[in-house]
Structure formats: C-alpha cells, structure tokens
C-alpha cells in the first residue's frame, strides 16, 4: 500500500492510492466560540442543494450540539469505537488510522468504519442544547467560573479530506478529488449505490439518495468556488464564524493567507478527529469553555495550545485594548472578525494598525473588503435632555 | 550434485508437475460437470415469463455459488445463497435463462441501510474473459436483474411515500400546487430533473422510467463495470414467498456485444446472486465458476438438455474416470513432495548435524 504524509498526525501513513496533494486545496475555518446554532447555514445548503425528492433526510451541512448531539446519531462515538484505544505521542499519532486498522469489524471494506442505520438519520437535532451534566446536582443553576457544565455547537460539512476515506472505499472509483481545488465529488453517472463510501467516511458526510439510489455529498458549492465566491453555508453565516479559502501545503504556509495563518502559523484552528487519518480540511477554533480532555479527543493534541493562544489574545485585547496588541495578535483577532464579511474568497489579508482595520484581497490582489476590527463605540448621556428620559442602555 | 539437493530438486519437480496436472484436470472436470446446454425450443420463448409451463419440461442444473474473494471489497465469506437452479433454452433467435434460488425475504426497496436482491448472468465476449469480470483484453457482457427495478416496472417508480408511509414534505422548489405531491406529477415537471442529480447525469440506476428490470452492462476487469449503450437483455422476476424465479433473455445475435456463439458455442457463462438482507451488493455476492454454455442444434431436438455436456466444438477432455485417476496421481505426487521436503530432508540434516 502506498505511503503518504499526513501533517495532522505528523507521520507517514498508508493510503490506498498514491495521492499527491492537489494544486490547491479548498479549506475552511469555523470559530466554534461564535457559533449560535441558528442553522442558517443548514437551511442555505438545504434550499440550494438538497431540496429534491429523496433528499429530505439529507443534511450536507448540519449543526449539532456537543457533547450530546450528533447527526447521524452518535457518529463520533462510533468513530471512536471503531478506532478503539489509540495513542498520541506528542503531536505524532502513534495509533492506527482508518486506513491502517486491521482489527476492524467491516473487513470487506478497505477502510475501517461502520454503516449507519436508517433511523440514525431520523433525528438530526437530537441532543440539541443539552449540557454535559445534570443542572440540579452539578451546580448548573448558579454557575461559577470556570463553568461546571458546558456544551457547544459543532457545524459540520464534508471535510474535503486530502486523503478521502470515501474515495478509497469506492471499488468503482466513482469518487474523485479535483486537482484544481481539492474538492471531493461523487460522479453521479458512475456511482452504483454500493455505499461503501458511507461506511468508510469517518464523518458520515456521504448520503444515499432514496430516489436516484446513488450516493451524494457536499460539493463545496464548486460552481461558486470556481467563480471566486465562497460556498452558501459560509456566505450566509450570520455569526460570522466561517472563513473560506485555500490552505497551502503544510511545509509552505503563507503568512498573509487567512487559512494558513490560523491553521499552520498560529495553530488556533484544528482538524476534526485528525486521528481518522483522512487529513480533513475544515478546521475548528475550539471553544475555550470546554474541558481540554474532550477537546483533545475531538481536535487532537493541538487543543491545549489553541485554547491557550485564543484565550490569551482575547484577554489581552479586553484588558489593554486592540491598539496595544502586537501585530500578530491583531491579525488573529482581525481574521476572526473579517470571517465571511464578503462573499468572495479572501486569498490574502493585511491589517491597518492606524485605523485598526483588516483588508481582504482576491487572488489578483484586488481589494475585496475592509472591516473595522473593533466596532465603533458610541456613549450616550444617561439622561436625554431633549426627550427628557433616562436611558437604561447607554452604549 | 549432493544427494539432498538432488532430492529437493526432484521433489520440487514432482510438486510442480503434480499441481500442473491437477490444475488442468480439475479445471476440465469442473468445466464438464458445470457445463450447460441451452435446449432448443421450436417456437416463441417465454422471454419474460418465469412461470411459463415450458420451463417445467426443462431439466435444471444446480450451480454452486461461493464467496467472491478476488477483488476488494474482497472478504465476504458467507454469501447466504449458495446454490442456484439454472435452465436455459433457445429457439435459434433468442436465448432465455431461468434462474431460481431460495430466498425467503423479498428485498425490493432501497432505504439508506437496505439492499436489493439481484442476480446476474455473465457471458464472455472472448475466450478467457469469464474469469473475474473479464480482463483488459477480453470483455464480458452482463445481464443484471434487480428486484427494485422489478418493483419499479411492476408498480411504477418506488416513491418516498412507499418507503416511508408517514412521510410528508411541505414544499419542493420545482413543484407547483400543494402537498401531498405525487411522484408522477413531480417527475413530469421540466425543472424536476435538475433536482435528481443521478437522473440528470444519465445514470440508469436513477432513471424513474424503467422499461425492463434487467440492465445490460459490459466489463473488462474489476471496477470497469459500465452500463452498455445498447441494452439487449430483458426479463422478469417473481417472488413466491420462498424463492425468486427470474427469467433473463436476449436475442442470440444483436450485432452489439454478442458472445461468440459461432456454431452454437460454447461460450463461457457465469452466474451471481445478491441477497439484500445479507447486505450483499457490488463485489459482495455469491458467484459461480465460469462454465461452458452451448446452444443445442435445432437438428437434434432430443439431445441432452441443460446437464453435463461435452460439446462438438468444446473442450476435448478425458473421460471422468481418467480425470479422477489423474487427480489422484497428482495429489499423491504433491503429498510425496511435501513429505520429502518437510520430513526426510530435515531428518537427514539433523542426523548429519549430530554426527558433527
């Protein structure tokens, strides 16, 4: 079996094919500290791509609550079960990936995984807003800092993995990864509905269309990407938690590329379950209120540093003011502020220290958007002379 | 040459010769025992009637099915259907296969986690193609009957409302009117096709209008299975609560992907059955060995039917008794070779070692 290098587990690993990295790789960063599970992304995707007959149960984009929720049901627990007890040695994963696990239940599939049951898809929001413990007995009503109970929202789309499990599992090679942007697609003409891909995908983001009887999945809105625009679920994110772009090769990060800066340079955005081995390309800024044990399981050993960095930068900004941050910290805050402020793909960015603004550029260097890193602040008088009223909210 | 080396060389030669002879003879023997002849019928064939009376006059051939272990997904050691009863008839223009196998569960609906029952007949287009879905230089043509397609043909395209009786959807972007929307109405809308990606892409699995439950495909090796542009097979399957009876038919000569029948064959044929309840799909299936299939000559209407056969143009094989004798000789030779290598030689070495 050919060997490939997976930077997220810091080692060579087995993959079914020799898989040189694509010329460009579509990637996204989601800041989980800002997601409010409004599901606007979910509906944007639904109305754009999966509103047909046979796709009713299908959510290419979904937002689930952690630790209780999951769509399909308990997909993440079953992934952990499939992998079994494995080890990280520092930032290197010493365990087995889904491509390497010989002791697995689904031996007929070249990739370790499990096949979800029909009903696993029936309740996409089961566990929504449920917290980690019991309010009555664990102090939930009168929280202290740090909070004894926690939960967070996890928006998910296809990770357009560098080493897709779905692609490896397809005996017909009906799944392919595009050279021009790394987007992973199911050939709708070639697919015969075998569903090995559904079993193999660690993130369970390939679905079976009940009417056309073939597999379908998130296409990263490639018609938009091809025109320099961001996917629908990114564009419509009202919490501005999402940044779409292209990630450089891991040994050649570009400091002015938003994705590279957050993922490869500051390392605050982390892959989801990197131990799967697929090198997923949606990266998450982990929620800072969640126990690190849980975050390490979900985002790998980089979780400690990511939380520490993010928390420290936000704290400094709050205490000292944005104008007193150093350039690097200002860039970090600037990028999570910029997020999806434009519907165009931001290839490069720059901060303007004087005005505390961040500017996004397209791939030709044209300015796309300029965003204030700090919102303008207005303070009004407590007593309004003209209206002769007291104000309750003066800022 | 030292004595032990000489023994080793002789043993290896004996083993190789034994395996060579046994392989050849086993192959021929199996070919003979599993060979099929399509009985000549004077008149129209029941090309879509598995329950036609004429099938009662034809002797069935029991065909063993085993797991597919050659290509990924390669390990599925227990296909639930282990044998198939096959009858073949022709009338000089058409050839019809009747496949019958026991299966108490009728799997003809495709949910996210359910699979269809199906069966296939594979015919080699060139000699040697019958092994393993053809080769890069030798193609096969395949007729694949599918239970869900049969349901589509029998009862119109299976709608969501049939898969989920309590299903409800308020709205489709391409629909007009108000719910509940019925499938024929939706499908007839010009905009609908854009919302059925597989159908839009021309995938025959996704096409709502099925004219036959049998798909005609070609392949030239694993992973190359492709729907053939010229659909030549038709058929029909019925389930009686305990077994499937499926007839698959095709004109003998279509001008497109015709097996080399020549003067009646033989051509290589193989069969496969998928049991949906057992999660069988794609490479996970029960398959038969390839075997020769000949068309009985119309001038010999009383000849042997679909049973053991040695055809006029077929493989020249030794009589079965002689085959068995050769196999026994080959096995004895192989066992002797192993004995020499495994027991006698180590014993000699040990003795010599102890003397030193």
XYZ file of C-alpha atoms in Angstrom:
751
model
C 0.000 0.000 0.000
C 1.456 3.430 -0.890
C 2.634 5.731 1.866
C 1.618 9.373 2.115
C 2.495 12.118 4.565
C -0.309 13.361 6.798
C 0.840 16.535 8.545
C -2.057 16.462 11.000
C -0.743 13.264 12.580
C 2.856 14.189 11.843
C 3.824 10.970 10.118
C 3.741 8.851 7.017
C 0.688 6.624 6.768
C -0.772 4.010 4.480
C -3.348 5.087 1.908
C -4.876 3.071 -0.880
C -3.517 5.296 -3.597
C -0.516 7.427 -4.176
C -2.128 10.763 -3.520
C -0.136 13.837 -4.391
C -1.676 16.963 -2.950
C -3.920 18.885 -5.347
C -2.711 22.085 -6.936
C -4.931 23.974 -4.485
C -6.917 22.717 -1.536
C -10.233 24.237 -0.544
C -10.391 24.696 3.223
C -12.464 26.421 5.872
C -12.039 27.702 9.402
C -15.001 27.667 11.809
C -14.713 29.612 15.077
C -16.744 27.497 17.481
C -16.667 30.235 20.114
C -19.056 32.223 17.964
C -21.493 29.639 16.616
C -25.027 30.059 17.955
C -26.622 27.150 16.057
C -29.018 29.408 14.199
C -28.891 26.799 11.395
C -28.899 29.471 8.699
C -26.010 27.594 7.083
C -28.030 24.390 7.269
C -31.018 25.928 5.565
C -28.911 27.709 2.978
C -27.443 24.387 1.959
C -30.780 22.645 2.125
C -32.543 25.074 -0.156
C -29.630 25.196 -2.556
C -28.720 21.527 -2.937
C -30.910 19.046 -1.088
C -34.463 20.157 -1.583
C -35.273 17.382 -4.029
C -37.405 14.321 -3.564
C -35.269 11.616 -1.964
C -33.053 14.125 -0.163
C -35.435 15.012 2.630
C -33.381 13.371 5.365
C -30.116 14.649 3.977
C -28.152 17.481 5.616
C -24.884 18.141 3.835
C -24.429 20.943 6.367
C -25.666 20.406 9.885
C -25.061 21.988 13.278
C -25.117 19.616 16.221
C -24.733 20.183 19.935
C -21.808 18.648 21.734
C -21.396 16.544 23.772
C -24.876 15.022 23.347
C -25.920 15.606 19.772
C -24.833 14.043 16.526
C -26.082 13.516 13.006
C -26.244 10.726 12.091
C -26.830 9.561 15.626
C -23.623 9.101 17.664
C -21.422 9.130 14.583
C -18.486 10.428 16.624
C -18.823 7.853 19.389
C -18.943 5.107 16.801
C -15.842 6.500 15.135
C -14.082 6.329 18.499
C -15.396 2.800 18.947
C -14.154 1.792 15.524
C -10.687 3.167 16.171
C -10.546 1.745 19.680
C -7.984 2.870 22.207
C -5.121 4.591 20.411
C -2.304 6.878 21.429
C -0.790 10.224 20.539
C 2.886 10.675 21.281
C 3.169 14.424 21.496
C 1.897 15.801 18.213
C 2.570 12.489 16.468
C -0.267 9.989 16.272
C 1.075 6.586 17.254
C -2.252 4.816 16.763
C -3.910 3.381 13.700
C -5.883 5.420 11.201
C -8.993 4.134 9.432
C -6.713 3.027 6.603
C -4.409 1.067 8.866
C -6.744 -0.636 11.293
C -6.502 -4.334 10.570
C -8.601 -5.441 13.507
C -11.919 -3.980 12.413
C -15.481 -5.218 12.127
C -16.021 -4.344 8.466
C -13.233 -6.369 6.908
C -14.858 -6.411 3.484
C -14.268 -2.666 3.197
C -10.675 -1.483 2.729
C -11.424 1.359 5.164
C -12.476 0.832 8.784
C -15.909 2.251 9.543
C -19.500 1.436 10.331
C -22.724 1.579 8.398
C -25.355 3.866 9.962
C -28.871 2.584 10.308
C -31.762 4.277 8.566
C -33.111 5.630 11.856
C -29.751 7.183 12.758
C -30.641 9.947 10.314
C -34.162 10.430 11.600
C -33.456 12.925 14.383
C -30.824 15.368 13.205
C -31.195 17.592 16.244
C -31.471 15.019 18.982
C -29.454 16.252 21.960
C -29.720 19.881 20.914
C -28.674 22.299 23.656
C -28.193 19.507 26.167
C -25.313 20.203 28.510
C -22.587 17.914 29.754
C -24.084 17.151 33.179
C -27.110 17.460 35.428
C -28.139 21.007 36.328
C -29.602 20.137 39.711
C -26.668 18.192 41.058
C -23.737 19.736 39.297
C -24.242 23.380 40.052
C -25.705 24.450 36.771
C -28.180 26.972 38.194
C -25.527 29.091 39.896
C -22.517 28.706 37.676
C -19.065 29.568 38.765
C -16.109 30.371 36.536
C -14.934 28.081 35.026
C -18.395 26.745 34.414
C -19.081 23.282 35.807
C -21.343 22.404 32.895
C -20.665 23.029 29.268
C -21.844 22.454 25.731
C -21.046 23.887 22.359
C -22.264 23.820 18.770
C -20.445 21.979 16.044
C -21.306 22.948 12.475
C -20.227 20.280 10.030
C -19.876 19.880 6.289
C -17.815 17.485 4.188
C -14.162 17.973 5.111
C -12.921 17.553 1.528
C -10.136 15.491 3.005
C -6.688 15.336 1.498
C -6.909 11.532 1.793
C -10.653 10.873 1.499
C -11.890 7.638 3.044
C -14.930 7.655 0.767
C -12.716 7.778 -2.295
C -10.521 4.949 -1.034
C -13.514 2.756 -0.267
C -15.204 3.045 -3.653
C -14.406 -0.051 -5.720
C -15.630 1.710 -8.844
C -13.516 4.809 -8.382
C -16.676 6.834 -8.743
C -15.404 9.365 -6.204
C -12.687 11.769 -7.203
C -10.732 14.677 -5.810
C -10.345 17.669 -8.075
C -6.825 18.703 -8.930
C -7.768 22.381 -9.204
C -9.257 22.853 -5.728
C -9.180 19.543 -3.848
C -12.969 19.316 -3.718
C -14.157 15.702 -3.380
C -17.093 14.722 -5.588
C -19.222 11.665 -6.324
C -19.556 11.020 -10.049
C -23.319 10.843 -10.350
C -23.170 8.861 -13.546
C -20.616 6.303 -12.392
C -21.890 5.650 -8.851
C -23.876 2.427 -8.473
C -25.113 2.960 -4.950
C -22.903 0.342 -3.262
C -22.486 2.675 -0.266
C -19.023 1.561 0.802
C -18.260 5.292 0.927
C -20.968 5.847 3.529
C -19.484 3.101 5.663
C -15.958 4.442 5.260
C -16.414 8.201 5.785
C -15.395 8.833 9.421
C -17.561 11.967 9.455
C -20.573 10.314 7.811
C -20.924 13.051 5.247
C -21.832 10.876 2.267
C -25.521 10.141 1.870
C -27.759 7.822 -0.105
C -30.382 9.446 -2.298
C -33.520 7.371 -1.877
C -34.890 8.263 -5.274
C -31.830 8.227 -7.512
C -30.340 5.343 -5.472
C -26.812 6.649 -5.671
C -24.560 8.452 -3.189
C -24.461 12.218 -2.828
C -22.413 14.588 -0.736
C -21.438 18.206 -0.134
C -19.875 19.671 -3.256
C -18.409 22.730 -1.503
C -20.600 24.779 -3.853
C -17.943 24.315 -6.504
C -19.771 26.467 -9.061
C -19.302 29.352 -6.610
C -15.701 28.438 -5.785
C -14.903 28.368 -9.487
C -16.095 31.951 -9.661
C -14.075 33.134 -6.701
C -17.048 33.051 -4.329
C -17.489 31.279 -1.013
C -19.982 28.428 -0.505
C -23.550 29.154 0.538
C -23.129 27.910 4.108
C -20.174 30.263 4.551
C -21.857 33.220 2.900
C -24.999 33.032 4.988
C -23.313 32.548 8.370
C -24.782 35.351 10.405
C -22.472 34.753 13.358
C -19.522 35.301 11.056
C -17.776 32.215 12.299
C -16.697 30.893 8.894
C -13.701 31.669 6.723
C -13.398 30.003 3.320
C -10.219 29.824 1.322
C -7.358 27.652 0.235
C -4.786 26.080 2.502
C -1.185 25.916 1.343
C 0.964 22.833 1.534
C 1.960 22.282 5.165
C 5.637 22.972 4.546
C 4.963 26.255 2.779
C 2.479 28.370 4.751
C 1.828 31.908 3.529
C 1.635 34.406 6.422
C -0.866 36.594 4.563
C -3.242 33.736 3.690
C -6.093 33.736 6.238
C -6.401 29.935 6.419
C -2.646 29.365 6.577
C -2.292 31.970 9.294
C -4.911 30.449 11.583
C -4.163 26.781 10.862
C -0.490 26.463 10.071
C 1.110 29.532 11.675
C -0.838 30.371 14.837
C -2.274 26.831 15.050
C -5.502 28.022 16.654
C -7.702 26.205 14.130
C -7.600 22.418 14.305
C -8.830 19.492 12.231
C -11.781 17.435 13.453
C -10.733 13.983 14.662
C -7.341 14.111 12.951
C -6.709 10.559 14.163
C -9.039 9.352 11.410
C -6.077 9.876 9.097
C -8.017 11.465 6.274
C -6.471 14.926 6.785
C -9.782 16.812 6.892
C -9.724 20.373 5.593
C -12.358 22.076 7.693
C -10.575 23.487 10.727
C -12.124 24.485 14.022
C -11.116 27.092 16.563
C -12.073 25.084 19.654
C -14.460 26.521 22.249
C -12.474 27.845 25.186
C -15.074 26.891 27.822
C -14.838 23.158 27.235
C -12.657 20.704 29.211
C -9.403 20.087 27.391
C -9.755 16.323 27.604
C -12.817 16.493 25.396
C -11.163 18.908 23.003
C -8.040 16.736 22.729
C -10.198 13.769 21.801
C -12.024 15.800 19.196
C -9.312 18.036 17.787
C -6.082 16.257 18.691
C -3.126 17.311 20.827
C -3.108 20.847 19.429
C -6.179 21.712 21.513
C -4.241 22.950 24.547
C -2.187 25.415 22.578
C -5.156 26.588 20.504
C -7.284 27.347 23.552
C -4.377 28.981 25.361
C -3.490 31.208 22.420
C -7.036 32.248 21.629
C -7.876 32.911 25.247
C -4.693 34.899 25.817
C -5.219 37.108 22.772
C -8.839 37.843 23.663
C -7.850 38.573 27.242
C -5.091 40.962 26.167
C -7.432 42.743 23.819
C -10.010 43.150 26.543
C -7.574 44.366 29.149
C -5.218 46.514 27.090
C -7.322 47.496 24.114
C -6.840 46.496 20.488
C -4.474 49.347 19.836
C -1.986 47.869 22.294
C -1.918 44.379 20.778
C 1.145 43.359 18.820
C 0.766 42.813 15.092
C 0.405 39.048 15.310
C -2.362 39.151 17.892
C -4.102 41.908 15.974
C -4.007 39.700 12.878
C -5.633 36.853 14.762
C -8.461 38.978 16.086
C -8.698 40.703 12.740
C -9.195 37.434 10.889
C -11.935 36.089 13.126
C -13.613 39.471 12.742
C -13.203 39.514 8.976
C -14.518 35.938 8.597
C -17.234 35.876 5.937
C -17.678 39.649 5.659
C -17.521 39.283 1.909
C -18.981 36.625 -0.337
C -15.698 36.462 -2.254
C -12.809 34.167 -1.343
C -10.170 36.140 0.559
C -6.786 34.895 -0.624
C -4.667 37.403 1.261
C -5.167 39.862 4.090
C -3.450 42.811 5.719
C -4.113 44.771 8.871
C -4.017 48.567 9.049
C -2.776 49.363 12.505
C -3.524 53.082 12.315
C -7.209 52.622 11.743
C -7.481 49.152 13.336
C -8.901 47.655 10.177
C -8.340 44.437 8.255
C -8.391 44.254 4.460
C -9.141 41.175 2.366
C -7.813 40.707 -1.186
C -8.729 38.413 -4.050
C -6.154 36.235 -5.761
C -5.118 39.027 -8.097
C -4.533 41.465 -5.258
C -7.760 43.380 -5.738
C -9.309 44.727 -2.562
C -12.486 42.865 -1.654
C -13.412 44.203 1.730
C -12.189 46.403 4.562
C -13.544 45.696 8.021
C -13.024 47.528 11.315
C -11.536 45.106 13.801
C -13.264 46.985 16.573
C -16.809 48.163 16.159
C -17.297 51.905 16.594
C -18.372 52.738 20.139
C -20.979 55.371 20.980
C -21.715 56.522 24.510
C -24.942 58.397 25.075
C -25.929 60.533 28.016
C -27.690 58.764 30.845
C -30.328 61.487 30.817
C -31.621 62.632 27.454
C -32.317 66.347 27.688
C -34.353 66.506 24.514
C -36.661 63.581 25.245
C -36.475 64.113 28.980
C -35.956 60.412 29.713
C -33.352 58.299 31.463
C -31.632 55.697 29.395
C -31.175 52.114 30.557
C -28.607 51.313 27.891
C -26.077 53.986 27.145
C -23.626 52.158 24.863
C 25.235 -32.622 -7.022
C 24.853 -33.553 -3.375
C 22.210 -36.083 -2.549
C 19.916 -33.784 -0.508
C 19.918 -31.140 -3.224
C 19.043 -33.768 -5.790
C 16.140 -34.921 -3.652
C 14.996 -31.314 -3.252
C 15.078 -30.682 -6.994
C 13.235 -33.892 -7.728
C 10.655 -33.147 -5.066
C 10.092 -29.644 -6.436
C 9.707 -31.002 -9.947
C 7.251 -33.623 -8.714
C 5.262 -30.950 -6.845
C 5.163 -28.635 -9.845
C 4.150 -31.427 -12.173
C 1.520 -32.612 -9.747
C -0.001 -29.178 -9.336
C 0.102 -28.545 -13.081
C -1.661 -31.763 -13.920
C -4.177 -31.417 -11.101
C -5.000 -27.821 -12.074
C -5.594 -28.715 -15.665
C -7.633 -31.724 -14.838
C -9.651 -30.070 -12.092
C -10.442 -27.210 -14.438
C -11.559 -29.506 -17.190
C -13.550 -31.671 -14.831
C -15.329 -28.714 -13.333
C -15.973 -27.320 -16.772
C -17.534 -30.567 -17.811
C -19.633 -31.043 -14.756
C -20.867 -27.481 -14.720
C -21.346 -27.147 -18.444
C -24.714 -26.025 -19.716
C -26.607 -26.572 -22.888
C -29.480 -24.405 -23.942
C -32.238 -26.700 -25.077
C -33.681 -25.930 -28.475
C -37.340 -24.976 -28.442
C -39.327 -24.745 -31.614
C -41.456 -21.677 -31.181
C -41.606 -18.458 -29.192
C -39.753 -18.354 -25.886
C -41.240 -17.185 -22.579
C -38.727 -14.350 -22.516
C -40.371 -12.575 -19.597
C -42.343 -15.431 -18.048
C -40.606 -17.308 -15.262
C -43.831 -19.172 -14.600
C -44.455 -20.374 -18.181
C -45.333 -24.100 -18.408
C -42.494 -24.802 -20.791
C -39.940 -24.367 -18.029
C -41.379 -27.460 -16.389
C -40.092 -29.547 -19.282
C -36.518 -28.379 -18.878
C -34.114 -30.060 -16.520
C -32.467 -27.691 -14.078
C -28.771 -27.528 -13.434
C -27.732 -26.914 -9.853
C -24.971 -24.306 -9.875
C -22.845 -23.830 -6.780
C -22.219 -20.262 -5.602
C -19.296 -19.227 -3.467
C -17.899 -16.029 -1.993
C -16.135 -13.523 -4.198
C -12.586 -13.396 -2.884
C -10.630 -11.850 -5.716
C -11.211 -8.114 -5.584
C -11.921 -5.511 -2.908
C -14.237 -5.419 -1.052
C -12.742 -8.863 -1.004
C -13.726 -10.646 2.148
C -17.292 -11.682 2.397
C -17.030 -15.364 3.214
C -20.676 -16.091 3.693
C -23.000 -15.233 0.847
C -26.328 -16.534 2.017
C -27.361 -18.021 -1.316
C -25.051 -20.951 -2.014
C -26.721 -22.525 -4.999
C -28.805 -21.598 -7.983
C -31.001 -23.655 -10.272
C -30.440 -22.740 -13.897
C -32.409 -23.631 -17.012
C -31.502 -22.382 -20.475
C -33.484 -22.562 -23.680
C -33.177 -21.028 -27.134
C -35.109 -21.020 -30.368
C -32.390 -20.006 -32.779
C -33.231 -16.333 -32.360
C -33.495 -15.769 -28.620
C -31.872 -17.372 -25.614
C -33.568 -17.400 -22.194
C -32.180 -18.197 -18.759
C -34.376 -19.150 -15.846
C -32.622 -18.625 -12.524
C -34.225 -19.849 -9.330
C -32.867 -19.586 -5.824
C -34.254 -19.845 -2.333
C -34.670 -16.542 -0.533
C -37.457 -16.077 1.976
C -37.064 -12.293 2.158
C -38.098 -10.163 -0.770
C -35.757 -7.166 -0.777
C -37.006 -4.783 -3.397
C -36.930 -1.444 -1.571
C -33.817 0.630 -1.122
C -33.648 2.548 2.128
C -30.432 4.092 3.369
C -29.434 0.830 5.006
C -31.196 -1.813 2.924
C -30.030 -3.536 -0.208
C -31.761 -5.141 -3.137
C -31.935 -8.790 -4.156
C -30.479 -9.270 -7.590
C -28.967 -11.795 -9.964
C -26.670 -11.686 -12.947
C -25.686 -13.719 -15.975
C -22.237 -13.019 -17.377
C -21.253 -14.068 -20.905
C -17.684 -13.865 -22.182
C -17.201 -11.999 -25.436
C -13.765 -13.510 -25.945
C -12.320 -16.796 -24.678
C -10.854 -16.488 -21.198
C -12.928 -13.475 -20.228
C -15.243 -15.445 -17.992
C -12.846 -15.313 -15.078
C -13.207 -12.290 -12.848
C -15.404 -9.858 -14.796
C -13.260 -10.054 -17.909
C -9.731 -8.893 -18.498
C -8.239 -5.817 -20.162
C -8.136 -7.745 -23.424
C -11.253 -9.875 -23.091
C -14.639 -8.332 -22.359
C -17.788 -9.731 -20.839
C -21.396 -8.731 -21.271
C -23.547 -8.899 -18.166
C -27.281 -9.012 -17.594
C -28.130 -7.717 -14.125
C -31.672 -8.231 -12.894
C -32.605 -6.110 -9.880
C -35.527 -6.613 -7.526
C -36.040 -2.867 -7.012
C -36.178 -2.335 -10.752
C -38.707 -5.133 -10.963
C -40.796 -3.288 -8.406
C -40.444 -0.092 -10.437
C -41.626 -1.909 -13.551
C -44.475 -3.693 -11.783
C -45.820 -0.861 -9.661
C -44.340 2.355 -11.072
C -41.248 4.019 -9.675
C -40.937 3.453 -5.934
C -41.715 6.745 -4.264
C -40.658 8.072 -0.867
C -44.260 7.724 0.256
C -43.937 3.963 -0.271
C -40.639 3.753 1.572
C -41.950 5.851 4.452
C -45.754 5.721 4.729
C -45.866 8.650 7.195
C -43.682 10.820 5.001
C -44.660 14.434 4.494
C -42.990 17.310 2.732
C -44.406 20.800 2.572
C -42.530 22.086 -0.358
C -40.250 21.396 -3.274
C -38.702 24.245 -5.204
C -39.703 22.688 -8.505
C -43.240 21.728 -7.510
C -46.485 23.504 -8.168
C -49.741 23.094 -6.308
C -49.931 21.900 -2.741
C -48.923 18.774 -0.858
C -49.122 15.856 -0.867
C -47.148 15.808 -4.062
C -47.284 12.639 -6.104
C -44.254 11.407 -7.859
C -45.555 11.213 -11.423
C -46.685 14.828 -11.202
C -43.348 15.937 -9.816
C -41.347 13.955 -12.318
C -43.240 15.384 -15.220
C -42.154 18.893 -14.396
C -39.395 20.122 -16.618
C -37.464 21.552 -13.682
C -37.667 18.334 -11.658
C -34.809 16.563 -13.359
C -32.329 19.127 -12.087
C -33.175 18.033 -8.561
C -32.425 14.378 -9.271
C -28.702 14.584 -9.929
C -28.224 10.928 -10.869
C -31.064 11.077 -13.354
C -29.803 14.362 -14.740
C -26.353 12.804 -15.213
C -27.870 9.905 -17.139
C -27.281 7.210 -14.544
C -29.567 4.275 -15.450
C -29.994 3.435 -11.749
C -31.578 6.831 -11.213
C -33.920 6.855 -14.159
C -37.510 6.827 -12.939
C -38.865 5.233 -16.086
C -37.707 1.622 -16.157
C -38.610 -0.387 -19.243
C -37.066 -3.620 -18.009
C -35.746 -4.900 -14.688
C -32.591 -6.106 -16.427
C -29.627 -3.848 -17.089
C -27.104 -4.717 -19.797
C -23.518 -3.971 -18.851
C -20.034 -4.635 -20.124
C -16.777 -5.017 -18.205
C -13.123 -5.716 -18.916
C -11.839 -6.366 -15.420
C -12.637 -5.401 -11.846
C -14.019 -1.915 -11.355
C -14.777 -1.417 -15.052
C -18.450 -2.382 -14.994
C -20.296 0.053 -17.230
C -23.851 0.280 -18.460
C -23.792 -0.661 -22.113
C -25.122 1.804 -24.623
C -27.068 -0.966 -26.329
C -29.491 -2.557 -23.863
C -30.141 -6.057 -25.181
C -31.401 -8.060 -22.179
C -34.929 -8.149 -20.876
C -36.583 -10.285 -18.238
C -38.829 -10.564 -15.253
C -38.643 -11.905 -11.737
C -41.321 -13.153 -9.368
C -41.100 -13.982 -5.697
C -43.381 -16.635 -4.271
C -42.577 -16.110 -0.609
C -39.792 -18.686 -0.544
C -37.789 -18.226 -3.720
C -37.064 -15.944 -6.621
C -37.716 -17.110 -10.173
C -36.121 -14.813 -12.675
C -36.035 -15.109 -16.410
C -33.384 -13.215 -18.343
C -33.490 -13.202 -22.140
C -31.709 -11.729 -25.094
C -31.528 -12.140 -28.847
C -28.690 -14.512 -29.740
C -27.384 -12.050 -32.239
C -27.843 -8.302 -31.845
C -24.805 -7.002 -33.665
C -23.661 -5.407 -30.391
C -21.607 -7.191 -27.733
C -22.632 -10.649 -28.911
C -20.975 -13.678 -27.326
C -19.075 -15.761 -29.927
C -21.748 -18.407 -30.318
C -20.399 -19.352 -33.730
C -21.818 -22.743 -34.489
C -23.616 -22.984 -31.176
C -20.803 -22.216 -28.800
C -19.654 -22.979 -26.281
C -19.190 -19.575 -24.671
C -18.189 -19.024 -21.084
C -21.027 -18.177 -18.744
C -21.087 -17.423 -15.021
C -23.796 -16.500 -12.546
C -24.095 -14.355 -9.436
C -26.766 -13.770 -6.817
C -27.026 -11.000 -4.236
C -29.133 -11.350 -1.102
C -30.115 -7.872 0.019
C -30.982 -8.999 3.543
C -27.415 -10.177 3.937
C -26.056 -6.750 2.949
C -24.836 -8.059 -0.387
C -24.115 -5.512 -3.098
C -21.378 -4.909 -5.636
C -18.500 -7.301 -5.096
C -20.195 -8.814 -2.045
C -22.118 -11.623 -3.678
C -22.353 -15.342 -4.355
C -20.643 -16.228 -7.629
C -20.324 -19.375 -9.706
C -17.294 -20.621 -11.550
C -17.337 -19.896 -15.259
C -18.620 -22.778 -17.308
C -19.198 -23.520 -20.996
C -22.639 -22.879 -22.414
C -23.659 -24.330 -25.752
C -26.738 -23.894 -27.855
C -28.324 -27.184 -28.764
C -28.518 -27.661 -32.508
C -32.030 -27.462 -33.907
C -31.375 -30.656 -35.861
C -31.068 -32.623 -32.645
C -34.256 -31.802 -30.793
C -33.992 -34.763 -28.429
C -30.424 -34.160 -27.321
C -29.381 -33.752 -23.725
C -30.831 -30.712 -22.036
C -29.150 -28.439 -19.531
C -26.966 -31.049 -17.933
C -23.452 -32.371 -18.172
C -22.155 -31.955 -21.659
C -19.183 -32.263 -23.901
C -19.995 -30.249 -26.993
C -18.891 -30.924 -30.529
C -16.736 -27.851 -30.605
C -15.983 -27.828 -26.924
C -13.025 -28.742 -24.794
C -11.514 -32.067 -25.623
C -11.450 -33.728 -22.260
C -10.566 -37.169 -20.979
C -13.427 -39.286 -19.600
C -14.286 -38.523 -15.983
C -12.784 -41.753 -14.667
C -9.478 -40.936 -16.249
C -9.696 -37.381 -14.882
C -10.207 -38.658 -11.398
C -7.283 -41.056 -11.734
C -5.047 -38.208 -12.877
C -6.161 -36.014 -9.989
C -5.392 -38.782 -7.512
C -1.934 -39.237 -9.057
C -1.332 -35.501 -8.860
C -2.382 -35.306 -5.225
C -0.242 -38.303 -4.292
C 2.728 -36.683 -6.050
C 2.145 -33.419 -4.174
C 1.861 -35.194 -0.823
C 5.053 -37.142 -1.507
C 6.870 -33.942 -2.396
C 5.795 -32.316 0.861
C 6.838 -35.406 2.798
C 10.281 -35.353 1.220
C 10.778 -31.632 1.834
C 9.162 -31.462 5.234
C 10.274 -34.691 6.920
C 13.013 -36.586 5.104
C 15.316 -33.636 4.376
C 15.241 -32.078 7.883
C 15.808 -35.556 9.302
C 18.923 -36.013 7.146
C 20.251 -32.597 8.144
C 19.663 -33.299 11.808
C 21.490 -36.609 11.637
C 24.409 -35.020 9.879
C 24.456 -32.191 12.408
C 24.516 -34.576 15.306
C 27.374 -36.536 13.736
C 29.411 -33.349 13.500
